Amino acid sequence: MDTNDSLRVASLWYSMHAISQQLSPTNGCSGIELLEVDTFDLHCFQSLTGTKFFVVCETGTQHMEALLKVIYELYMDYVLKNPFYEMEMPIRCELFDINLTTAIQKDRVALLGR
Amino acid sequence: MIGTGKIKQYANVLDKPLGKGKQEVSLSAFAFLFSELVQYNQTQVDNISELETRLEDAGYAVGARVLELLCHRDKGNRRETRLLGILSFVHSTVWKVLFGKVADSLEKGTEHEDEYMISEKELLVNRFISIPKDMGTFHCGAFVAGIVKGVLENAGFPAVVTAHFVPVEGQQRPRTTILIKFAEKVLRREARLG
């Protein structure tokens, strides 16, 4: 998946999230948190500022919310404190990528034992 | 107020004792401030070496003040006159006060007599910073190099100080080395002192 595809998916998700907030029958809805489909699950985490992080995983994967919170912390540390990152641009920070893969590997080992 | 005696009021602010100050500062706060410093200077310069010079100048100011403060607070107003003395002062005391730990190592250069290196696995200022590929050899550690230069120059040991990345096999991130090149007269004086 290249940058253009990522941007397309992200903008699609952003609109869906906003529409769901309006459509919700309950008051005070903050948008879609979990989307369950036959072939995959999509977990979404929204920060206080409205920045959304979503992860697409196999159906039934556990602990995705915790993973999303970890990713949020990594984003804050290695992207926002980086003077060379421009806001709203695709993230090209080496440290962020390294720590992200480490976090996902750790998660995979803990969950699946491999 | 319960338990406290009468607080002595000082007529002149210069008479107040120099306190130890808060020992800890939020790392995030410092990281954001440093990031803003780099971004601000980026808008003012045209090329990378100017950016490094600006960061070095900012560090120089810090170094000058840190020297005065530490000489008074930690060393009882003693002045270092020997090269190794001032280097170990920078390597341990200054690093301890600024970064909370002593520097990883202090080495003497093998090729030239006047070169010394302080190396560190990762500088605190660089902890959250990833340099983009098109910036080439730029090193935010120029700020720390400036601090070291400020300390050395104001202690009477003029030197040229630079920060470099040194790739290490087996590790993804390169080590950082602060290279200190002393001026001629420092070496002559050192030789005279024996």
XYZ file of C-alpha atoms in Angstrom:
308
model
C 0.000 0.000 0.000
C 1.667 3.186 -1.118
C 1.222 6.734 0.134
C -1.645 7.571 -2.234
C -3.615 4.529 -1.156
C -3.035 5.373 2.490
C -4.240 8.916 1.921
C -7.317 7.618 0.112
C -8.202 5.196 2.905
C -7.578 7.819 5.552
C -9.825 10.422 3.934
C -12.536 7.797 3.369
C -12.367 6.799 6.999
C -12.391 10.399 8.177
C -15.633 11.114 6.312
C -17.260 7.888 7.510
C -16.297 8.712 11.073
C -17.783 12.189 10.848
C -21.022 10.942 9.262
C -21.417 8.215 11.883
C -21.161 10.856 14.601
C -24.137 12.654 13.100
C -26.168 9.525 12.370
C -25.868 7.963 15.798
C -29.192 7.420 17.637
C -27.589 8.088 21.039
C -26.500 11.522 22.192
C -22.870 12.388 22.750
C -21.514 9.873 20.274
C -17.833 10.266 19.503
C -17.718 8.251 16.287
C -16.943 4.695 15.181
C -14.694 2.744 17.528
C -14.943 -0.715 16.048
C -15.929 -1.910 12.590
C -16.441 -5.694 12.303
C -16.572 -7.313 8.888
C -16.331 -10.944 7.697
C -12.711 -10.689 6.714
C -11.237 -8.074 9.059
C -11.766 -5.834 12.086
C -11.052 -2.130 12.157
C -10.338 -0.498 15.522
C -10.274 3.281 15.750
C -8.925 5.512 18.505
C -9.664 9.226 18.634
C -7.459 11.562 20.655
C -8.726 14.656 22.473
C -7.671 16.802 19.537
C -9.584 14.762 16.971
C -6.592 12.955 15.485
C -7.694 9.432 14.624
C -5.598 6.295 14.678
C -7.038 3.169 13.160
C -5.705 -0.351 12.799
C -6.971 -3.054 10.448
C -6.521 -6.564 11.852
C -7.767 -10.135 11.616
C -11.234 -10.827 12.993
C -11.184 -11.402 16.706
C -7.760 -9.942 17.512
C -7.575 -8.876 21.146
C -5.964 -5.872 22.851
C -6.073 -3.563 19.846
C -7.182 -0.627 21.999
C -4.071 -0.973 24.121
C -1.954 -1.148 20.973
C -3.599 1.997 19.643
C -2.823 3.827 22.877
C 0.819 2.745 22.639
C 0.928 3.976 19.052
C -0.560 7.288 20.174
C 2.240 7.666 22.704
C 4.853 6.840 20.067
C 3.275 9.400 17.748
C 3.506 12.050 20.444
C 7.113 11.248 21.248
C 8.761 10.648 17.906
C 6.632 12.645 15.516
C 5.427 15.708 17.395
C 8.780 16.340 19.086
C 10.595 16.082 15.785
C 11.405 19.558 14.460
C 11.516 18.296 10.880
C 7.975 16.979 10.797
C 5.359 19.232 9.269
C 1.868 18.831 10.634
C -0.658 16.963 8.465
C 2.058 15.548 6.215
C 2.726 11.808 5.819
C 5.001 10.651 8.618
C 8.562 9.992 7.499
C 10.329 9.767 10.861
C 12.866 6.985 11.202
C 12.532 6.691 14.982
C 8.759 6.444 14.735
C 9.012 3.575 12.224
C 11.603 1.696 14.276
C 9.623 1.952 17.497
C 6.365 1.145 15.748
C 7.708 -2.138 14.350
C 9.143 -2.992 17.781
C 5.788 -2.355 19.449
C 3.916 -4.489 16.928
C 6.476 -7.300 17.158
C 6.225 -7.280 20.933
C 2.464 -7.392 20.648
C 2.544 -10.243 18.161
C 4.864 -12.294 20.357
C 2.728 -11.688 23.413
C -0.533 -12.555 21.695
C 0.383 -15.422 19.410
C 3.519 -16.703 21.060
C 5.489 -16.317 17.828
C 2.374 29.476 58.455
C 2.960 26.468 60.655
C 6.443 25.245 61.360
C 8.488 27.807 59.480
C 10.457 30.479 61.179
C 10.569 33.996 59.931
C 11.908 33.988 56.338
C 14.846 36.342 56.051
C 14.098 39.092 53.582
C 16.993 40.145 51.458
C 17.208 43.822 50.610
C 19.213 43.152 47.497
C 18.362 40.227 45.215
C 22.075 39.651 44.672
C 22.479 38.769 48.350
C 20.056 35.871 48.187
C 21.820 32.520 48.414
C 22.118 30.656 45.148
C 19.754 27.766 45.613
C 20.173 24.317 44.153
C 17.101 24.855 42.047
C 14.651 22.207 40.900
C 16.546 19.036 40.142
C 14.162 17.772 37.523
C 12.534 19.316 34.481
C 9.955 17.627 32.280
C 11.666 15.877 29.352
C 8.676 16.502 27.109
C 8.737 20.204 27.869
C 12.418 20.388 26.982
C 11.902 18.309 23.831
C 9.158 20.628 22.582
C 11.182 23.720 23.412
C 14.263 22.396 21.628
C 12.167 21.355 18.635
C 10.773 24.878 18.459
C 14.304 26.325 18.685
C 15.397 24.221 15.708
C 12.289 25.080 13.697
C 12.665 28.801 14.390
C 16.290 28.800 13.298
C 15.389 26.833 10.182
C 13.225 29.706 9.011
C 16.040 32.213 9.492
C 18.834 30.515 7.555
C 19.489 29.454 3.987
C 21.584 26.359 4.430
C 22.492 23.637 6.844
C 25.865 24.865 8.037
C 24.310 28.178 9.049
C 21.696 26.252 11.016
C 24.432 24.345 12.807
C 26.246 27.598 13.563
C 23.095 29.087 15.023
C 22.507 26.096 17.257
C 26.131 26.242 18.340
C 25.791 29.905 19.264
C 22.713 29.130 21.309
C 24.649 26.407 23.112
C 27.638 28.709 23.648
C 25.516 31.052 25.723
C 24.345 28.125 27.843
C 27.894 26.847 28.273
C 29.221 30.184 29.498
C 26.554 30.410 32.167
C 26.803 26.773 33.196
C 30.554 27.189 33.784
C 30.029 30.120 36.132
C 27.229 28.372 37.988
C 29.047 25.090 38.445
C 32.320 26.691 39.459
C 30.526 28.447 42.227
C 28.135 25.690 43.223
C 30.018 22.447 42.812
C 33.678 23.279 42.837
C 33.959 25.930 45.508
C 35.314 28.568 43.136
C 38.376 26.600 42.084
C 39.635 27.210 38.597
C 40.842 24.424 36.325
C 44.190 25.062 34.730
C 45.057 21.657 33.334
C 43.648 20.157 30.147
C 42.635 16.815 31.629
C 41.070 18.623 34.550
C 38.785 20.721 32.443
C 37.925 17.771 30.197
C 36.911 15.550 33.081
C 34.957 18.487 34.500
C 32.980 18.711 31.260
C 32.663 14.957 30.962
C 31.316 14.358 34.453
C 30.065 17.459 36.262
C 28.619 19.396 33.335
C 27.016 16.316 31.802
C 25.605 15.268 35.167
C 24.001 18.638 35.749
C 22.640 19.056 32.229
C 21.664 15.510 31.297
C 21.426 13.664 34.596
C 24.272 11.240 33.915
C 27.975 11.356 33.074
C 28.971 11.081 29.434
C 29.632 7.575 28.122
C 33.297 8.008 27.397
C 36.144 10.472 27.011
C 38.900 9.539 24.588
C 42.053 11.069 23.260
C 42.324 11.259 19.496
C 44.909 8.967 17.958
C 45.689 10.926 14.825
C 46.221 14.392 16.256
C 47.626 15.560 19.556
C 45.039 18.248 20.013
C 41.884 16.186 19.535
C 39.685 14.708 22.230
C 36.324 12.997 21.916
C 33.374 12.711 24.214
C 31.060 10.033 22.955
C 27.549 9.153 23.868
C 25.161 6.458 22.674
C 22.404 8.995 22.143
C 22.369 12.636 23.128
C 19.391 13.672 25.202
C 18.571 16.476 22.797
C 18.428 14.012 19.912
C 16.258 11.442 21.587
C 13.057 12.186 19.715
C 14.572 13.652 16.572
C 14.869 11.770 13.278
C 16.895 13.653 10.703
C 15.306 13.448 7.226
C 17.513 11.967 4.504
C 17.865 15.204 2.576
C 19.477 16.994 5.517
C 22.605 14.928 5.075
C 25.160 15.430 7.819
C 23.191 17.831 9.969
C 23.389 17.051 13.675
C 21.178 18.650 16.315
C 23.986 17.852 18.724
C 25.546 21.081 17.447
C 23.689 22.604 20.384
C 25.584 20.396 22.843
C 28.819 21.060 20.965
C 28.117 24.749 21.524
C 27.641 24.166 25.242
C 31.000 22.391 25.470
C 32.641 25.160 23.461
C 31.136 27.779 25.782
C 32.474 26.013 28.847
C 35.958 25.453 27.417
C 36.418 28.876 25.923
C 35.321 30.694 29.029
C 37.586 28.539 31.165
C 40.551 29.633 29.091
C 40.859 26.657 26.716
C 39.793 27.889 23.289
C 38.716 25.035 21.046
C 36.706 24.099 17.979
C 33.941 21.687 18.949
C 31.762 19.720 16.551
C 29.239 16.896 16.808
C 29.332 13.837 14.531
C 27.455 10.643 13.959
C 29.626 7.564 14.100
C 27.983 4.436 12.679
C 28.373 1.350 14.827
C 27.911 -2.155 13.490
C 25.176 -4.114 15.111
C 23.207 -1.017 16.047
C 20.630 0.733 13.953
C 21.294 4.175 15.355
C 24.792 5.632 15.099
C 26.663 6.823 18.175
C 27.270 10.523 18.669
C 30.765 11.907 19.166
C 31.620 15.435 20.256
C 35.004 16.220 18.742
C 37.078 18.816 20.600
C 40.064 20.348 18.837
C 42.095 22.623 21.078
C 43.856 25.740 19.851
C 47.627 25.860 19.486
C 48.255 28.039 22.500
C 46.423 25.641 24.799
C 48.792 22.830 23.865
C 51.829 25.061 24.200
C 50.707 26.152 27.641
C 50.006 22.568 28.631
C 53.469 21.512 27.483
C 55.021 24.330 29.500
C 53.209 23.302 32.622
C 54.661 19.850 32.235
